[in-house]
Amino acid sequence: HHDSSKSIKVGLASINAPIQVSGQAGIELTKQYIKLIDNLANQGASVVVLPERVIAMDSTNQVEILTLLQQAARTDKVAIIAG
């Protein structure tokens, strides 16, 4: 039997972008994903899934990308699953 009180709403954020966007372009793409995460959270998602291998983190962008995603997760009260 289905108990709706235990259901979790999951959102999929997807942008038509090349695989493994890196450097500053990876940061800009992350900001675009943040907007989608905000929208999905506003629609009731408590978990947001990002596509595999979309943003390539390296020493030039890793800290900023992770900070942006952490802030979005806190602000929107969602779990973000990437990759």
mmCIF file of N, CA and C in Angstrom:
data_model
loop_
_atom_site.group_PDB
_atom_site.id
_atom_site.type_symbol
_atom_site.label_atom_id
_atom_site.label_comp_id
_atom_site.label_asym_id
_atom_site.label_seq_id
_atom_site.Cartn_x
_atom_site.Cartn_y
_atom_site.Cartn_z
ATOM 1 N N HIS A 1 0.845 -1.178 0.000
ATOM 2 C CA HIS A 1 0.000 0.000 0.000
ATOM 3 C C HIS A 1 0.885 1.234 0.000
ATOM 4 N N HIS A 2 0.447 2.255 -0.693
ATOM 5 C CA HIS A 2 1.243 3.478 -0.887
ATOM 6 C C HIS A 2 0.932 4.483 0.214
ATOM 7 N N ASP A 3 1.982 4.929 0.895
ATOM 8 C CA ASP A 3 1.836 5.934 1.941
ATOM 9 C C ASP A 3 2.510 7.214 1.460
ATOM 10 N N SER A 4 1.712 8.192 1.045
ATOM 11 C CA SER A 4 2.263 9.415 0.461
ATOM 12 C C SER A 4 3.071 10.236 1.471
ATOM 13 N N SER A 5 2.877 10.000 2.755
ATOM 14 C CA SER A 5 3.641 10.756 3.742
ATOM 15 C C SER A 5 5.116 10.371 3.715
ATOM 16 N N LYS A 6 5.443 9.250 3.092
ATOM 17 C CA LYS A 6 6.833 8.799 3.018
ATOM 18 C C LYS A 6 7.442 9.004 1.637
ATOM 19 N N SER A 7 6.738 9.681 0.744
ATOM 20 C CA SER A 7 7.278 9.871 -0.597
ATOM 21 C C SER A 7 8.264 11.039 -0.622
ATOM 22 N N ILE A 8 9.184 10.975 -1.569
ATOM 23 C CA ILE A 8 10.187 12.014 -1.756
ATOM 24 C C ILE A 8 10.057 12.507 -3.182
ATOM 25 N N LYS A 9 9.980 13.813 -3.348
ATOM 26 C CA LYS A 9 9.901 14.395 -4.682
ATOM 27 C C LYS A 9 11.320 14.663 -5.176
ATOM 28 N N VAL A 10 11.656 14.073 -6.322
ATOM 29 C CA VAL A 10 12.988 14.195 -6.896
ATOM 30 C C VAL A 10 12.896 14.981 -8.192
ATOM 31 N N GLY A 11 13.813 15.932 -8.381
ATOM 32 C CA GLY A 11 13.864 16.705 -9.617
ATOM 33 C C GLY A 11 15.139 16.394 -10.379
ATOM 34 N N LEU A 12 15.043 16.393 -11.704
ATOM 35 C CA LEU A 12 16.211 16.192 -12.560
ATOM 36 C C LEU A 12 16.522 17.509 -13.256
ATOM 37 N N ALA A 13 17.718 18.036 -13.025
ATOM 38 C CA ALA A 13 18.143 19.276 -13.669
ATOM 39 C C ALA A 13 19.036 18.916 -14.840
ATOM 40 N N SER A 14 18.653 19.355 -16.025
ATOM 41 C CA SER A 14 19.439 19.026 -17.205
ATOM 42 C C SER A 14 19.523 20.228 -18.136
ATOM 43 N N ILE A 15 20.722 20.498 -18.589
ATOM 44 C CA ILE A 15 20.973 21.579 -19.535
ATOM 45 C C ILE A 15 21.693 20.961 -20.725
ATOM 46 N N ASN A 16 21.306 21.345 -21.921
ATOM 47 C CA ASN A 16 21.972 20.852 -23.110
ATOM 48 C C ASN A 16 23.331 21.534 -23.224
ATOM 49 N N ALA A 17 24.360 20.865 -22.700
ATOM 50 C CA ALA A 17 25.710 21.441 -22.673
ATOM 51 C C ALA A 17 26.706 20.345 -23.031
ATOM 52 N N PRO A 18 27.884 20.738 -23.485
ATOM 53 C CA PRO A 18 28.922 19.738 -23.765
ATOM 54 C C PRO A 18 29.296 18.981 -22.494
ATOM 55 N N ILE A 19 29.839 17.805 -22.652
ATOM 56 C CA ILE A 19 30.285 17.015 -21.499
ATOM 57 C C ILE A 19 31.603 17.583 -20.993
ATOM 58 N N GLN A 20 31.762 17.605 -19.686
ATOM 59 C CA GLN A 20 32.981 18.007 -19.007
ATOM 60 C C GLN A 20 33.389 19.452 -19.293
ATOM 61 N N VAL A 21 32.485 20.365 -19.023
ATOM 62 C CA VAL A 21 32.790 21.793 -19.133
ATOM 63 C C VAL A 21 33.715 22.150 -17.965
ATOM 64 N N SER A 22 34.841 22.791 -18.258
ATOM 65 C CA SER A 22 35.837 23.021 -17.206
ATOM 66 C C SER A 22 36.154 24.505 -17.028
ATOM 67 N N GLY A 23 37.048 24.782 -16.076
ATOM 68 C CA GLY A 23 37.510 26.151 -15.827
ATOM 69 C C GLY A 23 36.376 27.103 -15.488
ATOM 70 N N GLN A 24 36.494 28.354 -15.936
ATOM 71 C CA GLN A 24 35.487 29.387 -15.672
ATOM 72 C C GLN A 24 34.144 29.007 -16.289
ATOM 73 N N ALA A 25 34.176 28.352 -17.444
ATOM 74 C CA ALA A 25 32.924 27.922 -18.089
ATOM 75 C C ALA A 25 32.179 26.931 -17.199
ATOM 76 N N GLY A 26 32.907 26.117 -16.446
ATOM 77 C CA GLY A 26 32.278 25.181 -15.512
ATOM 78 C C GLY A 26 31.572 25.912 -14.380
ATOM 79 N N ILE A 27 32.168 27.019 -13.935
ATOM 80 C CA ILE A 27 31.537 27.838 -12.887
ATOM 81 C C ILE A 27 30.254 28.465 -13.429
ATOM 82 N N GLU A 28 30.314 29.002 -14.634
ATOM 83 C CA GLU A 28 29.116 29.619 -15.239
ATOM 84 C C GLU A 28 28.019 28.585 -15.447
ATOM 85 N N LEU A 29 28.394 27.379 -15.881
ATOM 86 C CA LEU A 29 27.401 26.317 -16.068
ATOM 87 C C LEU A 29 26.792 25.921 -14.718
ATOM 88 N N THR A 30 27.615 25.889 -13.679
ATOM 89 C CA THR A 30 27.103 25.586 -12.339
ATOM 90 C C THR A 30 26.057 26.616 -11.933
ATOM 91 N N LYS A 31 26.301 27.896 -12.232
ATOM 92 C CA LYS A 31 25.336 28.948 -11.898
ATOM 93 C C LYS A 31 24.013 28.738 -12.640
ATOM 94 N N GLN A 32 24.085 28.238 -13.877
ATOM 95 C CA GLN A 32 22.853 27.926 -14.611
ATOM 96 C C GLN A 32 22.116 26.775 -13.933
ATOM 97 N N TYR A 33 22.867 25.773 -13.481
ATOM 98 C CA TYR A 33 22.244 24.652 -12.771
ATOM 99 C C TYR A 33 21.609 25.106 -11.461
ATOM 100 N N ILE A 34 22.232 26.080 -10.786
ATOM 101 C CA ILE A 34 21.682 26.593 -9.527
ATOM 102 C C ILE A 34 20.274 27.156 -9.769
ATOM 103 N N LYS A 35 20.090 27.854 -10.880
ATOM 104 C CA LYS A 35 18.753 28.387 -11.198
ATOM 105 C C LYS A 35 17.746 27.256 -11.358
ATOM 106 N N LEU A 36 18.154 26.166 -12.014
ATOM 107 C CA LEU A 36 17.257 25.016 -12.155
ATOM 108 C C LEU A 36 16.977 24.367 -10.802
ATOM 109 N N ILE A 37 18.013 24.265 -9.966
ATOM 110 C CA ILE A 37 17.836 23.692 -8.627
ATOM 111 C C ILE A 37 16.836 24.528 -7.840
ATOM 112 N N ASP A 38 16.965 25.867 -7.907
ATOM 113 C CA ASP A 38 16.020 26.760 -7.228
ATOM 114 C C ASP A 38 14.587 26.492 -7.708
ATOM 115 N N ASN A 39 14.419 26.394 -9.026
ATOM 116 C CA ASN A 39 13.077 26.153 -9.589
ATOM 117 C C ASN A 39 12.513 24.813 -9.145
ATOM 118 N N LEU A 40 13.337 23.770 -9.169
ATOM 119 C CA LEU A 40 12.868 22.439 -8.755
ATOM 120 C C LEU A 40 12.504 22.438 -7.269
ATOM 121 N N ALA A 41 13.297 23.115 -6.449
ATOM 122 C CA ALA A 41 12.990 23.204 -5.018
ATOM 123 C C ALA A 41 11.668 23.938 -4.806
ATOM 124 N N ASN A 42 11.451 25.008 -5.576
ATOM 125 C CA ASN A 42 10.192 25.758 -5.473
ATOM 126 C C ASN A 42 8.995 24.914 -5.886
ATOM 127 N N GLN A 43 9.234 23.879 -6.687
ATOM 128 C CA GLN A 43 8.166 22.973 -7.107
ATOM 129 C C GLN A 43 8.015 21.792 -6.140
ATOM 130 N N GLY A 44 8.799 21.796 -5.072
ATOM 131 C CA GLY A 44 8.623 20.778 -4.039
ATOM 132 C C GLY A 44 9.655 19.673 -4.013
ATOM 133 N N ALA A 45 10.663 19.733 -4.869
ATOM 134 C CA ALA A 45 11.684 18.680 -4.857
ATOM 135 C C ALA A 45 12.517 18.779 -3.583
ATOM 136 N N SER A 46 12.798 17.628 -2.981
ATOM 137 C CA SER A 46 13.694 17.613 -1.826
ATOM 138 C C SER A 46 15.046 17.005 -2.202
ATOM 139 N N VAL A 47 15.100 16.394 -3.385
ATOM 140 C CA VAL A 47 16.342 15.855 -3.935
ATOM 141 C C VAL A 47 16.435 16.327 -5.378
ATOM 142 N N VAL A 48 17.617 16.804 -5.785
ATOM 143 C CA VAL A 48 17.835 17.219 -7.172
ATOM 144 C C VAL A 48 19.024 16.434 -7.715
ATOM 145 N N VAL A 49 18.845 15.837 -8.881
ATOM 146 C CA VAL A 49 19.885 15.037 -9.522
ATOM 147 C C VAL A 49 20.442 15.819 -10.711
ATOM 148 N N LEU A 50 21.768 15.921 -10.772
ATOM 149 C CA LEU A 50 22.448 16.548 -11.902
ATOM 150 C C LEU A 50 23.065 15.448 -12.764
ATOM 151 N N PRO A 51 23.169 15.676 -14.071
ATOM 152 C CA PRO A 51 23.724 14.647 -14.956
ATOM 153 C C PRO A 51 25.177 14.309 -14.628
ATOM 154 N N GLU A 52 25.546 13.109 -15.019
ATOM 155 C CA GLU A 52 26.906 12.635 -14.834
ATOM 156 C C GLU A 52 27.852 13.352 -15.798
ATOM 157 N N ARG A 53 29.029 13.679 -15.346
ATOM 158 C CA ARG A 53 30.123 14.217 -16.167
ATOM 159 C C ARG A 53 29.793 15.503 -16.903
ATOM 160 N N VAL A 54 28.991 16.352 -16.310
ATOM 161 C CA VAL A 54 28.650 17.590 -17.015
ATOM 162 C C VAL A 54 29.628 18.718 -16.687
ATOM 163 N N ILE A 55 30.100 18.762 -15.443
ATOM 164 C CA ILE A 55 31.024 19.823 -15.032
ATOM 165 C C ILE A 55 32.329 19.166 -14.586
ATOM 166 N N ALA A 56 33.426 19.566 -15.201
ATOM 167 C CA ALA A 56 34.737 19.038 -14.821
ATOM 168 C C ALA A 56 35.360 19.975 -13.799
ATOM 169 N N MET A 57 35.563 19.467 -12.597
ATOM 170 C CA MET A 57 36.196 20.286 -11.564
ATOM 171 C C MET A 57 37.700 20.090 -11.627
ATOM 172 N N ASP A 58 38.411 21.197 -11.466
ATOM 173 C CA ASP A 58 39.867 21.145 -11.419
ATOM 174 C C ASP A 58 40.337 22.168 -10.386
ATOM 175 N N SER A 59 41.636 22.345 -10.280
ATOM 176 C CA SER A 59 42.170 23.236 -9.240
ATOM 177 C C SER A 59 41.726 24.686 -9.429
ATOM 178 N N THR A 60 41.306 25.062 -10.633
ATOM 179 C CA THR A 60 40.906 26.449 -10.871
ATOM 180 C C THR A 60 39.454 26.732 -10.507
ATOM 181 N N ASN A 61 38.624 25.678 -10.383
ATOM 182 C CA ASN A 61 37.200 25.945 -10.173
ATOM 183 C C ASN A 61 36.536 25.107 -9.083
ATOM 184 N N GLN A 62 37.225 24.119 -8.551
ATOM 185 C CA GLN A 62 36.596 23.176 -7.625
ATOM 186 C C GLN A 62 36.002 23.846 -6.396
ATOM 187 N N VAL A 63 36.757 24.716 -5.751
ATOM 188 C CA VAL A 63 36.277 25.346 -4.516
ATOM 189 C C VAL A 63 35.020 26.164 -4.798
ATOM 190 N N GLU A 64 35.027 26.958 -5.877
ATOM 191 C CA GLU A 64 33.874 27.806 -6.171
ATOM 192 C C GLU A 64 32.646 26.971 -6.552
ATOM 193 N N ILE A 65 32.846 25.926 -7.356
ATOM 194 C CA ILE A 65 31.714 25.082 -7.766
ATOM 195 C C ILE A 65 31.097 24.394 -6.547
ATOM 196 N N LEU A 66 31.938 23.794 -5.709
ATOM 197 C CA LEU A 66 31.403 23.114 -4.525
ATOM 198 C C LEU A 66 30.714 24.095 -3.583
ATOM 199 N N THR A 67 31.263 25.300 -3.436
ATOM 200 C CA THR A 67 30.646 26.321 -2.589
ATOM 201 C C THR A 67 29.271 26.710 -3.136
ATOM 202 N N LEU A 68 29.184 26.921 -4.450
ATOM 203 C CA LEU A 68 27.895 27.275 -5.066
ATOM 204 C C LEU A 68 26.854 26.184 -4.835
ATOM 205 N N LEU A 69 27.253 24.934 -5.026
ATOM 206 C CA LEU A 69 26.310 23.824 -4.842
ATOM 207 C C LEU A 69 25.911 23.671 -3.377
ATOM 208 N N GLN A 70 26.868 23.835 -2.461
ATOM 209 C CA GLN A 70 26.559 23.747 -1.035
ATOM 210 C C GLN A 70 25.597 24.848 -0.613
ATOM 211 N N GLN A 71 25.823 26.060 -1.103
ATOM 212 C CA GLN A 71 24.928 27.178 -0.772
ATOM 213 C C GLN A 71 23.525 26.918 -1.308
ATOM 214 N N ALA A 72 23.430 26.387 -2.531
ATOM 215 C CA ALA A 72 22.120 26.092 -3.111
ATOM 216 C C ALA A 72 21.404 25.018 -2.300
ATOM 217 N N ALA A 73 22.141 23.995 -1.888
ATOM 218 C CA ALA A 73 21.535 22.926 -1.098
ATOM 219 C C ALA A 73 20.983 23.459 0.222
ATOM 220 N N ARG A 74 21.766 24.319 0.876
ATOM 221 C CA ARG A 74 21.315 24.910 2.142
ATOM 222 C C ARG A 74 20.126 25.846 1.933
ATOM 223 N N THR A 75 20.263 26.748 0.968
ATOM 224 C CA THR A 75 19.218 27.744 0.724
ATOM 225 C C THR A 75 17.892 27.085 0.318
ATOM 226 N N ASP A 76 17.994 26.092 -0.576
ATOM 227 C CA ASP A 76 16.788 25.448 -1.105
ATOM 228 C C ASP A 76 16.331 24.245 -0.281
ATOM 229 N N LYS A 77 17.132 23.897 0.740
ATOM 230 C CA LYS A 77 16.817 22.743 1.593
ATOM 231 C C LYS A 77 16.610 21.473 0.764
ATOM 232 N N VAL A 78 17.584 21.213 -0.127
ATOM 233 C CA VAL A 78 17.528 20.024 -0.976
ATOM 234 C C VAL A 78 18.851 19.264 -0.857
ATOM 235 N N ALA A 79 18.794 17.987 -1.174
ATOM 236 C CA ALA A 79 20.007 17.193 -1.353
ATOM 237 C C ALA A 79 20.305 17.227 -2.844
ATOM 238 N N ILE A 80 21.568 17.457 -3.183
ATOM 239 C CA ILE A 80 21.971 17.503 -4.587
ATOM 240 C C ILE A 80 22.857 16.292 -4.850
ATOM 241 N N ILE A 81 22.478 15.526 -5.857
ATOM 242 C CA ILE A 81 23.255 14.348 -6.266
ATOM 243 C C ILE A 81 23.819 14.667 -7.646
ATOM 244 N N ALA A 82 25.134 14.684 -7.748
ATOM 245 C CA ALA A 82 25.790 14.996 -9.021
ATOM 246 C C ALA A 82 26.657 13.820 -9.442
ATOM 247 N N GLY A 83 26.518 13.431 -10.706
ATOM 248 C CA GLY A 83 27.359 12.349 -11.240
ATOM 249 C C GLY A 83 26.890 11.062 -10.780
#
